[in-house]
Amino acid sequence: MSSTTSVDHKATREAMTEQVTAFLANPAGWPAAMAARALRLRAGHPAYSPNNLALIVSQLWARFESEGLSEEDAFTAALNAAAEEIAPRYIWAKRGFTPTGGGLAIFSRPLTLWVDPVTGKKVDKDTAGAVQRTVFRIETTYRAADVVDAAGESGAVAFTAPELPEGEARVIFERLARWITGQGWTVERSGAEMAEGGYTSHAARRIVVHGGLTEWAAVEVLAHEIGHALMHGSEDTRPYAGEHRGDMEAEAEAVAYGLLTAWGQSERARGAARYAGEWTRSPERVAAAYEKACHVIDALAAVASGTENVTLAAAVKEQKLQAKADNKALAAALRQAGLEPKGEAWKRAKAGEPTDTIAAELAA
């Protein structure tokens, strides 16, 4: 679809819904949900606890601000840096790296010891009257950017994702990445192994795609994460849990499905349909998710085709559905007040007047 940006939404939605129906009826033989890894990356250090992550972010925030960044830019940079590879000195030593500075203080794992309640000194646990205490040590950890190997190469290089292979998929990936970067987001291909194919951080306005994904697998995940970036976040009042989480995943994957289908990637699109079906277990919910994602699909299709200065249109169909729901609720409120939703009562209610005021004045 390199010569046009038009997507047949009716046909694409129906195809996705039919595939979800078929998958739920018989899941055997379907391609993997989301994209399988093309290669395994270097294992990273396990994620730190939320408390330690907060400590790391606060220290990096202060560091970047002292280097001249504004408070807001320093905070964003700290969030992004905290998501990079960070490990203790002994881990870096095993990898052949030595810290050059920039140590970050964190708490150790909880340590159990026994103390004499009178002297406060550490004693054997079998000591009469000994009291058990849980304590923490202060330890130091380091970013990949703050360690070097014997050749003087930064540890960050070791955790750089391999380049995407040449070809159409790479061109489209780069176009999508440039476009969403222009919307104030950052896009990164992870150089460390991670469980997810990708993830989106609305707080940091950051999208990460597994660096082991190549070609159309990488495009699928990036399109999915852009869907999350543009449709979800603080503006979406739904909790990211339960059925709402399923709907959000289906909405994001509908973006990937629409793009893959438009570029003839039918087998990978079947995997996208499976992913949406696994999250929703409902063809009807997938159809609704696709409807909500249409405007994002249109934008990404235009960007992928090479169109310049693409802007995201409003979700027209969603707006119509919301307007219909608002009218229904307003009509119910008028009826509850003893008024029919028509004529002067309807006109005044639509203008924002309280229904009890309208009812009182019309009854006078």
Tab-separated table of N, CA and C in Angstrom, residues 71-218:
chain	number	residue	atom	x	y	z
A	71	GLU	N	13.658	21.882	35.169
A	71	GLU	CA	13.105	20.901	36.111
A	71	GLU	C	12.290	19.836	35.381
A	72	GLU	N	11.437	20.272	34.446
A	72	GLU	CA	10.588	19.327	33.713
A	72	GLU	C	11.417	18.426	32.811
A	73	ASP	N	12.360	19.011	32.071
A	73	ASP	CA	13.194	18.213	31.168
A	73	ASP	C	14.086	17.251	31.952
A	74	ALA	N	14.566	17.697	33.102
A	74	ALA	CA	15.413	16.837	33.932
A	74	ALA	C	14.619	15.648	34.458
A	75	PHE	N	13.361	15.891	34.825
A	75	PHE	CA	12.519	14.799	35.321
A	75	PHE	C	12.260	13.781	34.216
A	76	THR	N	11.938	14.261	33.014
A	76	THR	CA	11.706	13.355	31.884
A	76	THR	C	12.962	12.557	31.570
A	77	ALA	N	14.106	13.233	31.566
A	77	ALA	CA	15.375	12.548	31.305
A	77	ALA	C	15.663	11.505	32.376
A	78	ALA	N	15.318	11.818	33.624
A	78	ALA	CA	15.546	10.877	34.727
A	78	ALA	C	14.676	9.638	34.578
A	79	LEU	N	13.414	9.826	34.196
A	79	LEU	CA	12.528	8.684	33.986
A	79	LEU	C	13.067	7.781	32.887
A	80	ASN	N	13.524	8.387	31.795
A	80	ASN	CA	14.062	7.601	30.686
A	80	ASN	C	15.350	6.887	31.087
A	81	ALA	N	16.228	7.596	31.789
A	81	ALA	CA	17.504	7.001	32.195
A	81	ALA	C	17.298	5.864	33.192
A	82	ALA	N	16.301	6.010	34.067
A	82	ALA	CA	16.037	4.974	35.070
A	82	ALA	C	15.522	3.691	34.439
A	83	ALA	N	15.000	3.788	33.225
A	83	ALA	CA	14.496	2.605	32.524
A	83	ALA	C	15.600	1.888	31.750
A	84	GLU	N	16.792	2.477	31.691
A	84	GLU	CA	17.913	1.850	30.994
A	84	GLU	C	18.569	0.801	31.891
A	85	GLU	N	19.596	0.134	31.379
A	85	GLU	CA	20.283	-0.897	32.160
A	85	GLU	C	21.027	-0.267	33.334
A	86	ILE	N	20.696	-0.729	34.541
A	86	ILE	CA	21.334	-0.263	35.780
A	86	ILE	C	21.653	-1.498	36.621
A	87	ALA	N	22.884	-1.596	37.104
A	87	ALA	CA	23.296	-2.796	37.840
A	87	ALA	C	24.397	-2.443	38.840
A	88	PRO	N	24.594	-3.297	39.867
A	88	PRO	CA	25.649	-3.053	40.860
A	88	PRO	C	27.047	-3.240	40.251
A	89	ARG	N	28.048	-2.782	40.976
A	89	ARG	CA	29.442	-2.867	40.517
A	89	ARG	C	29.845	-4.310	40.189
A	90	TYR	N	29.483	-5.278	41.062
A	90	TYR	CA	29.945	-6.651	40.850
A	90	TYR	C	29.346	-7.266	39.589
A	91	ILE	N	28.125	-6.842	39.230
A	91	ILE	CA	27.522	-7.330	37.985
A	91	ILE	C	28.277	-6.763	36.786
A	92	TRP	N	28.574	-5.473	36.837
A	92	TRP	CA	29.338	-4.867	35.740
A	92	TRP	C	30.721	-5.493	35.650
A	93	ALA	N	31.327	-5.828	36.794
A	93	ALA	CA	32.656	-6.448	36.778
A	93	ALA	C	32.623	-7.798	36.063
A	94	LYS	N	31.572	-8.580	36.305
A	94	LYS	CA	31.432	-9.870	35.624
A	94	LYS	C	31.305	-9.689	34.116
A	95	ARG	N	30.759	-8.563	33.702
A	95	ARG	CA	30.580	-8.283	32.278
A	95	ARG	C	31.816	-7.628	31.659
A	96	GLY	N	32.806	-7.319	32.503
A	96	GLY	CA	34.023	-6.707	31.992
A	96	GLY	C	34.015	-5.196	31.993
A	97	PHE	N	33.192	-4.600	32.853
A	97	PHE	CA	33.082	-3.138	32.896
A	97	PHE	C	33.454	-2.607	34.279
A	98	THR	N	33.927	-1.358	34.290
A	98	THR	CA	34.306	-0.688	35.535
A	98	THR	C	33.590	0.654	35.628
A	99	PRO	N	32.995	0.976	36.774
A	99	PRO	CA	32.332	2.285	36.917
A	99	PRO	C	33.324	3.435	36.794
A	100	THR	N	32.871	4.514	36.190
A	100	THR	CA	33.691	5.726	36.071
A	100	THR	C	33.147	6.843	36.950
A	101	GLY	N	32.108	6.573	37.693
A	101	GLY	CA	31.463	7.583	38.532
A	101	GLY	C	29.964	7.472	38.382
A	102	GLY	N	29.266	8.440	38.942
A	102	GLY	CA	27.818	8.468	38.771
A	102	GLY	C	27.068	7.395	39.526
A	103	GLY	N	27.629	6.927	40.667
A	103	GLY	CA	26.953	5.905	41.449
A	103	GLY	C	25.616	6.387	41.995
A	104	LEU	N	24.670	5.461	42.094
A	104	LEU	CA	23.324	5.763	42.583
A	104	LEU	C	23.058	4.948	43.840
A	105	ALA	N	22.677	5.599	44.919
A	105	ALA	CA	22.439	4.923	46.194
A	105	ALA	C	21.065	4.270	46.205
A	106	ILE	N	21.024	3.018	46.649
A	106	ILE	CA	19.767	2.282	46.786
A	106	ILE	C	19.815	1.477	48.080
A	107	PHE	N	18.663	0.942	48.479
A	107	PHE	CA	18.599	0.067	49.642
A	107	PHE	C	18.863	-1.375	49.213
A	108	SER	N	19.534	-2.128	50.080
A	108	SER	CA	19.743	-3.554	49.840
A	108	SER	C	18.431	-4.299	50.051
A	109	ARG	N	18.466	-5.591	49.805
A	109	ARG	CA	17.339	-6.434	50.201
A	109	ARG	C	17.246	-6.417	51.728
A	110	PRO	N	16.065	-6.678	52.291
A	110	PRO	CA	15.944	-6.662	53.757
A	110	PRO	C	16.844	-7.714	54.404
A	111	LEU	N	17.513	-7.327	55.467
A	111	LEU	CA	18.401	-8.215	56.208
A	111	LEU	C	17.830	-8.430	57.606
A	112	THR	N	17.848	-9.675	58.058
A	112	THR	CA	17.329	-9.998	59.385
A	112	THR	C	18.489	-10.174	60.360
A	113	LEU	N	18.391	-9.545	61.521
A	113	LEU	CA	19.402	-9.736	62.568
A	113	LEU	C	18.721	-9.647	63.929
A	114	TRP	N	19.484	-10.035	64.953
A	114	TRP	CA	18.960	-10.004	66.321
A	114	TRP	C	19.826	-9.062	67.145
A	115	VAL	N	19.185	-8.291	68.013
A	115	VAL	CA	19.914	-7.314	68.827
A	115	VAL	C	19.531	-7.462	70.295
A	116	ASP	N	20.456	-7.031	71.127
A	116	ASP	CA	20.193	-6.960	72.566
A	116	ASP	C	19.381	-5.690	72.803
A	117	PRO	N	18.161	-5.800	73.342
A	117	PRO	CA	17.319	-4.610	73.514
A	117	PRO	C	17.894	-3.583	74.487
A	118	VAL	N	18.831	-3.999	75.325
A	118	VAL	CA	19.429	-3.076	76.291
A	118	VAL	C	20.592	-2.320	75.665
A	119	THR	N	21.516	-3.070	75.036
A	119	THR	CA	22.714	-2.435	74.472
A	119	THR	C	22.516	-1.980	73.031
A	120	GLY	N	21.541	-2.592	72.356
A	120	GLY	CA	21.323	-2.264	70.952
A	120	GLY	C	22.321	-2.913	70.025
A	121	LYS	N	23.193	-3.773	70.581
A	121	LYS	CA	24.218	-4.415	69.765
A	121	LYS	C	23.703	-5.722	69.164
A	122	LYS	N	24.323	-6.094	68.043
A	122	LYS	CA	23.964	-7.331	67.363
A	122	LYS	C	24.411	-8.525	68.194
A	123	VAL	N	23.527	-9.526	68.326
A	123	VAL	CA	23.838	-10.731	69.094
A	123	VAL	C	23.375	-11.950	68.314
A	124	ASP	N	23.747	-13.122	68.786
A	124	ASP	CA	23.293	-14.364	68.178
A	124	ASP	C	21.796	-14.520	68.421
A	125	LYS	N	21.114	-15.121	67.450
A	125	LYS	CA	19.658	-15.226	67.571
A	125	LYS	C	19.213	-16.069	68.759
A	126	ASP	N	20.115	-16.925	69.267
A	126	ASP	CA	19.754	-17.775	70.409
A	126	ASP	C	20.000	-17.089	71.746
A	127	THR	N	20.490	-15.857	71.718
A	127	THR	CA	20.747	-15.118	72.956
A	127	THR	C	19.432	-14.821	73.676
A	128	ALA	N	19.413	-15.051	74.967
A	128	ALA	CA	18.199	-14.800	75.749
A	128	ALA	C	17.774	-13.340	75.625
A	129	GLY	N	16.503	-13.138	75.315
A	129	GLY	CA	15.961	-11.790	75.221
A	129	GLY	C	16.249	-11.078	73.912
A	130	ALA	N	16.958	-11.754	72.985
A	130	ALA	CA	17.302	-11.124	71.700
A	130	ALA	C	16.030	-10.767	70.928
A	131	VAL	N	16.054	-9.607	70.291
A	131	VAL	CA	14.907	-9.116	69.527
A	131	VAL	C	15.264	-9.090	68.037
A	132	GLN	N	14.352	-9.628	67.238
A	132	GLN	CA	14.597	-9.666	65.785
A	132	GLN	C	14.337	-8.292	65.161
A	133	ARG	N	15.218	-7.889	64.266
A	133	ARG	CA	15.070	-6.625	63.550
A	133	ARG	C	15.296	-6.854	62.048
A	134	THR	N	14.630	-6.051	61.245
A	134	THR	CA	14.866	-6.049	59.797
A	134	THR	C	15.547	-4.741	59.438
A	135	VAL	N	16.692	-4.826	58.781
A	135	VAL	CA	17.459	-3.626	58.445
A	135	VAL	C	17.822	-3.650	56.958
A	136	PHE	N	18.330	-2.530	56.488
A	136	PHE	CA	18.765	-2.412	55.094
A	136	PHE	C	20.151	-1.776	55.060
A	137	ARG	N	20.949	-2.181	54.093
A	137	ARG	CA	22.224	-1.524	53.835
A	137	ARG	C	22.046	-0.534	52.688
A	138	ILE	N	22.886	0.479	52.658
A	138	ILE	CA	22.924	1.374	51.509
A	138	ILE	C	23.926	0.796	50.516
A	139	GLU	N	23.472	0.527	49.288
A	139	GLU	CA	24.335	-0.016	48.249
A	139	GLU	C	24.418	0.978	47.092
A	140	THR	N	25.338	0.721	46.181
A	140	THR	CA	25.529	1.612	45.036
A	140	THR	C	25.333	0.838	43.742
A	141	THR	N	24.641	1.451	42.815
A	141	THR	CA	24.414	0.832	41.511
A	141	THR	C	24.753	1.851	40.425
A	142	TYR	N	24.918	1.371	39.188
A	142	TYR	CA	25.433	2.240	38.123
A	142	TYR	C	24.673	2.039	36.812
A	143	ARG	N	24.477	3.152	36.104
A	143	ARG	CA	23.905	3.099	34.757
A	143	ARG	C	24.943	2.562	33.777
A	144	ALA	N	24.460	1.988	32.678
A	144	ALA	CA	25.365	1.505	31.631
A	144	ALA	C	26.208	2.641	31.073
A	145	ALA	N	25.641	3.842	31.064
A	145	ALA	CA	26.371	4.997	30.534
A	145	ALA	C	27.519	5.420	31.435
A	146	ASP	N	27.554	4.909	32.675
A	146	ASP	CA	28.577	5.318	33.639
A	146	ASP	C	29.602	4.227	33.914
A	147	VAL	N	29.707	3.241	33.007
A	147	VAL	CA	30.734	2.201	33.128
A	147	VAL	C	31.431	2.050	31.777
A	148	VAL	N	32.681	1.573	31.802
A	148	VAL	CA	33.442	1.354	30.564
A	148	VAL	C	34.163	0.015	30.648
A	149	ASP	N	34.501	-0.540	29.463
A	149	ASP	CA	35.293	-1.768	29.428
A	149	ASP	C	36.767	-1.424	29.240
A	150	ALA	N	37.603	-2.455	29.033
A	150	ALA	CA	39.047	-2.236	28.920
A	150	ALA	C	39.413	-1.363	27.729
A	151	ALA	N	38.563	-1.369	26.708
A	151	ALA	CA	38.826	-0.559	25.515
A	151	ALA	C	38.284	0.854	25.653
A	152	GLY	N	37.664	1.140	26.811
A	152	GLY	CA	37.107	2.469	27.027
A	152	GLY	C	35.729	2.660	26.437
A	153	GLU	N	35.089	1.560	26.041
A	153	GLU	CA	33.757	1.649	25.442
A	153	GLU	C	32.689	1.625	26.524
A	154	SER	N	31.705	2.506	26.398
A	154	SER	CA	30.638	2.610	27.397
A	154	SER	C	29.792	1.348	27.439
A	155	GLY	N	29.290	1.041	28.629
A	155	GLY	CA	28.395	-0.103	28.761
A	155	GLY	C	27.108	0.070	27.982
A	156	ALA	N	26.754	1.322	27.685
A	156	ALA	CA	25.524	1.568	26.925
A	156	ALA	C	25.596	0.938	25.546
A	157	VAL	N	26.813	0.841	24.985
A	157	VAL	CA	26.973	0.251	23.651
A	157	VAL	C	26.601	-1.228	23.674
A	158	ALA	N	26.934	-1.903	24.778
A	158	ALA	CA	26.628	-3.331	24.889
A	158	ALA	C	25.135	-3.583	24.969
A	159	PHE	N	24.389	-2.559	25.345
A	159	PHE	CA	22.941	-2.701	25.458
A	159	PHE	C	22.228	-1.868	24.394
A	160	THR	N	22.829	-1.813	23.219
A	160	THR	CA	22.214	-1.156	22.071
A	160	THR	C	21.585	-2.217	21.181
A	161	ALA	N	20.361	-2.014	20.772
A	161	ALA	CA	19.670	-2.996	19.933
A	161	ALA	C	20.345	-3.106	18.572
A	162	PRO	N	20.379	-4.312	17.988
A	162	PRO	CA	20.921	-4.452	16.634
A	162	PRO	C	20.057	-3.693	15.636
A	163	GLU	N	20.662	-3.234	14.557
A	163	GLU	CA	19.914	-2.472	13.559
A	163	GLU	C	18.853	-3.341	12.892
A	164	LEU	N	17.759	-2.704	12.512
A	164	LEU	CA	16.734	-3.406	11.744
A	164	LEU	C	17.269	-3.707	10.353
A	165	PRO	N	16.896	-4.853	9.767
A	165	PRO	CA	17.343	-5.173	8.407
A	165	PRO	C	16.811	-4.158	7.397
A	166	GLU	N	17.542	-3.959	6.325
A	166	GLU	CA	17.087	-3.076	5.254
A	166	GLU	C	15.780	-3.609	4.678
A	167	GLY	N	14.922	-2.709	4.212
A	167	GLY	CA	13.690	-3.136	3.562
A	167	GLY	C	12.517	-2.238	3.893
A	168	GLU	N	11.353	-2.574	3.340
A	168	GLU	CA	10.166	-1.739	3.503
A	168	GLU	C	9.752	-1.618	4.961
A	169	ALA	N	9.825	-2.726	5.710
A	169	ALA	CA	9.404	-2.689	7.110
A	169	ALA	C	10.251	-1.700	7.907
A	170	ARG	N	11.541	-1.676	7.649
A	170	ARG	CA	12.413	-0.732	8.356
A	170	ARG	C	12.054	0.710	8.006
A	171	VAL	N	11.781	0.970	6.732
A	171	VAL	CA	11.397	2.320	6.308
A	171	VAL	C	10.138	2.758	7.041
A	172	ILE	N	9.148	1.862	7.121
A	172	ILE	CA	7.888	2.201	7.781
A	172	ILE	C	8.103	2.385	9.282
A	173	PHE	N	8.895	1.509	9.899
A	173	PHE	CA	9.192	1.656	11.327
A	173	PHE	C	9.795	3.029	11.592
A	174	GLU	N	10.766	3.418	10.787
A	174	GLU	CA	11.444	4.698	11.000
A	174	GLU	C	10.503	5.878	10.769
A	175	ARG	N	9.601	5.763	9.788
A	175	ARG	CA	8.625	6.836	9.557
A	175	ARG	C	7.686	6.983	10.748
A	176	LEU	N	7.196	5.853	11.251
A	176	LEU	CA	6.298	5.905	12.410
A	176	LEU	C	7.021	6.473	13.629
A	177	ALA	N	8.261	6.036	13.840
A	177	ALA	CA	9.027	6.513	14.995
A	177	ALA	C	9.273	8.019	14.911
A	178	ARG	N	9.622	8.504	13.722
A	178	ARG	CA	9.849	9.952	13.570
A	178	ARG	C	8.572	10.736	13.826
A	179	TRP	N	7.456	10.211	13.336
A	179	TRP	CA	6.186	10.929	13.473
A	179	TRP	C	5.764	11.033	14.932
A	180	ILE	N	5.796	9.929	15.660
A	180	ILE	CA	5.351	9.975	17.058
A	180	ILE	C	6.361	10.745	17.906
A	181	THR	N	7.629	10.747	17.516
A	181	THR	CA	8.621	11.579	18.197
A	181	THR	C	8.261	13.052	18.033
A	182	GLY	N	7.738	13.387	16.863
A	182	GLY	CA	7.297	14.755	16.620
A	182	GLY	C	6.097	15.154	17.456
A	183	GLN	N	5.401	14.166	18.046
A	183	GLN	CA	4.272	14.443	18.935
A	183	GLN	C	4.726	14.563	20.391
A	184	GLY	N	6.045	14.563	20.605
A	184	GLY	CA	6.564	14.729	21.963
A	184	GLY	C	6.901	13.439	22.680
A	185	TRP	N	6.974	12.323	21.951
A	185	TRP	CA	7.317	11.036	22.539
A	185	TRP	C	8.747	10.659	22.157
A	186	THR	N	9.321	9.726	22.901
A	186	THR	CA	10.590	9.129	22.494
A	186	THR	C	10.330	7.668	22.157
A	187	VAL	N	11.071	7.153	21.191
A	187	VAL	CA	10.957	5.750	20.789
A	187	VAL	C	12.326	5.102	20.920
A	188	GLU	N	12.352	3.956	21.567
A	188	GLU	CA	13.618	3.251	21.794
A	188	GLU	C	13.432	1.775	21.482
A	189	ARG	N	14.424	1.186	20.840
A	189	ARG	CA	14.466	-0.269	20.675
A	189	ARG	C	15.399	-0.806	21.757
A	190	SER	N	14.843	-1.588	22.658
A	190	SER	CA	15.595	-2.050	23.822
A	190	SER	C	16.746	-2.960	23.416
A	191	GLY	N	17.898	-2.737	24.040
A	191	GLY	CA	19.045	-3.604	23.803
A	191	GLY	C	19.171	-4.702	24.833
A	192	ALA	N	18.280	-4.718	25.809
A	192	ALA	CA	18.284	-5.747	26.850
A	192	ALA	C	17.039	-6.609	26.715
A	193	GLU	N	17.176	-7.867	27.047
A	193	GLU	CA	16.040	-8.785	26.988
A	193	GLU	C	14.938	-8.312	27.931
A	194	MET	N	13.701	-8.413	27.493
A	194	MET	CA	12.568	-8.072	28.354
A	194	MET	C	11.401	-8.974	28.000
A	195	ALA	N	10.493	-9.137	28.944
A	195	ALA	CA	9.388	-10.071	28.746
A	195	ALA	C	8.406	-9.584	27.694
A	196	GLU	N	8.191	-8.272	27.641
A	196	GLU	CA	7.185	-7.725	26.740
A	196	GLU	C	7.749	-7.525	25.337
A	197	GLY	N	6.830	-7.494	24.358
A	197	GLY	CA	7.229	-7.102	23.014
A	197	GLY	C	7.485	-5.612	22.953
A	198	GLY	N	6.867	-4.881	23.866
A	198	GLY	CA	7.044	-3.438	23.939
A	198	GLY	C	6.202	-2.891	25.068
A	199	TYR	N	6.406	-1.631	25.408
A	199	TYR	CA	5.561	-0.994	26.413
A	199	TYR	C	5.576	0.511	26.206
A	200	THR	N	4.569	1.160	26.789
A	200	THR	CA	4.413	2.608	26.683
A	200	THR	C	4.336	3.204	28.078
A	201	SER	N	5.130	4.232	28.331
A	201	SER	CA	5.074	4.977	29.590
A	201	SER	C	4.505	6.354	29.294
A	202	HIS	N	3.261	6.589	29.731
A	202	HIS	CA	2.658	7.901	29.501
A	202	HIS	C	3.330	8.976	30.351
A	203	ALA	N	3.781	8.609	31.548
A	203	ALA	CA	4.421	9.595	32.423
A	203	ALA	C	5.690	10.147	31.783
A	204	ALA	N	6.471	9.259	31.162
A	204	ALA	CA	7.720	9.680	30.527
A	204	ALA	C	7.548	9.950	29.040
A	205	ARG	N	6.330	9.735	28.522
A	205	ARG	CA	6.064	9.857	27.076
A	205	ARG	C	7.130	9.075	26.301
A	206	ARG	N	7.218	7.803	26.643
A	206	ARG	CA	8.289	6.942	26.131
A	206	ARG	C	7.712	5.629	25.633
A	207	ILE	N	8.125	5.219	24.444
A	207	ILE	CA	7.737	3.939	23.860
A	207	ILE	C	8.988	3.091	23.704
A	208	VAL	N	8.930	1.859	24.183
A	208	VAL	CA	10.059	0.939	24.058
A	208	VAL	C	9.597	-0.293	23.289
A	209	VAL	N	10.356	-0.665	22.266
A	209	VAL	CA	10.082	-1.852	21.457
A	209	VAL	C	11.226	-2.838	21.666
A	210	HIS	N	10.898	-4.108	21.848
A	210	HIS	CA	11.929	-5.131	22.045
A	210	HIS	C	12.884	-5.117	20.852
A	211	GLY	N	14.182	-4.939	21.134
A	211	GLY	CA	15.174	-4.842	20.065
A	211	GLY	C	15.415	-6.133	19.320
A	212	GLY	N	14.896	-7.247	19.835
A	212	GLY	CA	15.046	-8.519	19.142
A	212	GLY	C	13.993	-8.750	18.081
A	213	LEU	N	13.028	-7.853	17.987
A	213	LEU	CA	11.996	-7.953	16.954
A	213	LEU	C	12.509	-7.297	15.679
A	214	THR	N	12.305	-7.939	14.562
A	214	THR	CA	12.782	-7.374	13.306
A	214	THR	C	11.648	-7.261	12.300
A	215	GLU	N	11.883	-6.479	11.285
A	215	GLU	CA	10.980	-6.301	10.154
A	215	GLU	C	9.552	-6.012	10.625
A	216	TRP	N	8.572	-6.756	10.095
A	216	TRP	CA	7.168	-6.431	10.366
A	216	TRP	C	6.775	-6.694	11.811
A	217	ALA	N	7.515	-7.566	12.504
A	217	ALA	CA	7.239	-7.778	13.929
A	217	ALA	C	7.483	-6.490	14.703
A	218	ALA	N	8.556	-5.789	14.366
A	218	ALA	CA	8.855	-4.516	15.030
A	218	ALA	C	7.819	-3.463	14.676
